[in-house]
């Protein structure tokens, strides 16, 4: 999936759980962390450690992005 970053007009392609987790931890928009974001972090960390499914991680990331108003190009 591709997300629109904080820098206007810039895109970032996320290809795996590690990249999605890095985006959640390092590039998430300030003031946009909520319960859905926290759940996504937990889900992605579990999946990164082979304790969750990739589909669940993807769904959690997408839900957090929608909640934060981050545009997604799938």
Short mmCIF file of C-alpha atoms in Angstrom, two decimals:
data_model
loop_
_atom_site.label_atom_id
_atom_site.label_comp_id
_atom_site.label_asym_id
_atom_site.label_seq_id
_atom_site.Cartn_x
_atom_site.Cartn_y
_atom_site.Cartn_z
CA UNK A 1 0.00 0.00 0.00
CA UNK A 2 1.08 3.60 -0.45
CA UNK A 3 0.48 6.34 2.12
CA UNK A 4 0.62 10.09 1.69
CA UNK A 5 3.23 11.40 4.12
CA UNK A 6 3.20 14.60 6.16
CA UNK A 7 5.20 16.31 3.43
CA UNK A 8 2.62 17.51 0.94
CA UNK A 9 2.61 15.47 -2.23
CA UNK A 10 5.05 12.85 -0.99
CA UNK A 11 4.21 9.17 -1.03
CA UNK A 12 5.67 6.20 0.82
CA UNK A 13 5.12 2.63 -0.30
CA UNK A 14 4.81 0.17 2.55
CA UNK A 15 5.54 -3.40 1.49
CA UNK A 16 5.73 -5.32 4.76
CA UNK A 17 5.02 -5.37 8.48
CA UNK A 18 8.39 -3.89 9.41
CA UNK A 19 7.87 -0.86 7.17
CA UNK A 20 4.34 -0.34 8.51
CA UNK A 21 5.58 -0.53 12.09
CA UNK A 22 8.38 1.96 11.39
CA UNK A 23 5.81 4.34 9.90
CA UNK A 24 3.58 3.98 12.97
CA UNK A 25 6.48 4.62 15.34
CA UNK A 26 8.49 7.26 13.50
CA UNK A 27 6.38 9.07 10.94
CA UNK A 28 2.90 9.18 12.44
CA UNK A 29 1.41 12.69 12.38
CA UNK A 30 1.72 14.51 15.72
CA UNK A 31 -1.50 14.59 17.71
CA UNK A 32 -3.04 11.72 15.72
CA UNK A 33 -2.27 8.88 18.14
CA UNK A 34 -5.39 7.34 19.62
CA UNK A 35 -6.70 3.98 20.81
CA UNK A 36 -6.85 2.68 17.23
CA UNK A 37 -3.22 3.72 16.66
CA UNK A 38 -2.19 1.95 19.89
CA UNK A 39 -4.03 -1.20 18.83
CA UNK A 40 -2.34 -1.09 15.43
CA UNK A 41 1.09 -0.80 17.08
CA UNK A 42 0.39 -3.82 19.29
CA UNK A 43 -0.92 -5.85 16.36
CA UNK A 44 2.04 -4.97 14.12
CA UNK A 45 4.55 -5.74 16.87
CA UNK A 46 2.92 -9.14 17.42
CA UNK A 47 2.96 -9.87 13.70
CA UNK A 48 6.57 -8.71 13.41
CA UNK A 49 7.43 -11.31 16.07
CA UNK A 50 5.45 -14.00 14.17
CA UNK A 51 2.61 -13.97 16.70
CA UNK A 52 -0.12 -12.51 14.52
CA UNK A 53 -1.43 -12.64 10.99
CA UNK A 54 -0.32 -10.31 8.22
CA UNK A 55 -3.96 -9.70 7.27
CA UNK A 56 -4.80 -8.57 10.81
CA UNK A 57 -1.75 -6.29 10.83
CA UNK A 58 -2.73 -4.76 7.49
CA UNK A 59 -6.31 -4.20 8.64
CA UNK A 60 -5.13 -2.61 11.90
CA UNK A 61 -2.73 -0.30 10.05
CA UNK A 62 -5.45 0.74 7.60
CA UNK A 63 -7.91 1.43 10.43
CA UNK A 64 -5.35 3.60 12.22
CA UNK A 65 -4.53 5.48 9.02
CA UNK A 66 -8.20 6.18 8.32
CA UNK A 67 -8.70 7.31 11.92
CA UNK A 68 -5.72 9.69 11.62
CA UNK A 69 -6.88 11.04 8.26
CA UNK A 70 -3.89 9.61 6.39
CA UNK A 71 -4.60 9.10 2.71
CA UNK A 72 -3.98 5.58 1.40
CA UNK A 73 -3.45 4.54 -2.20
CA UNK A 74 -3.88 0.78 -2.38
#
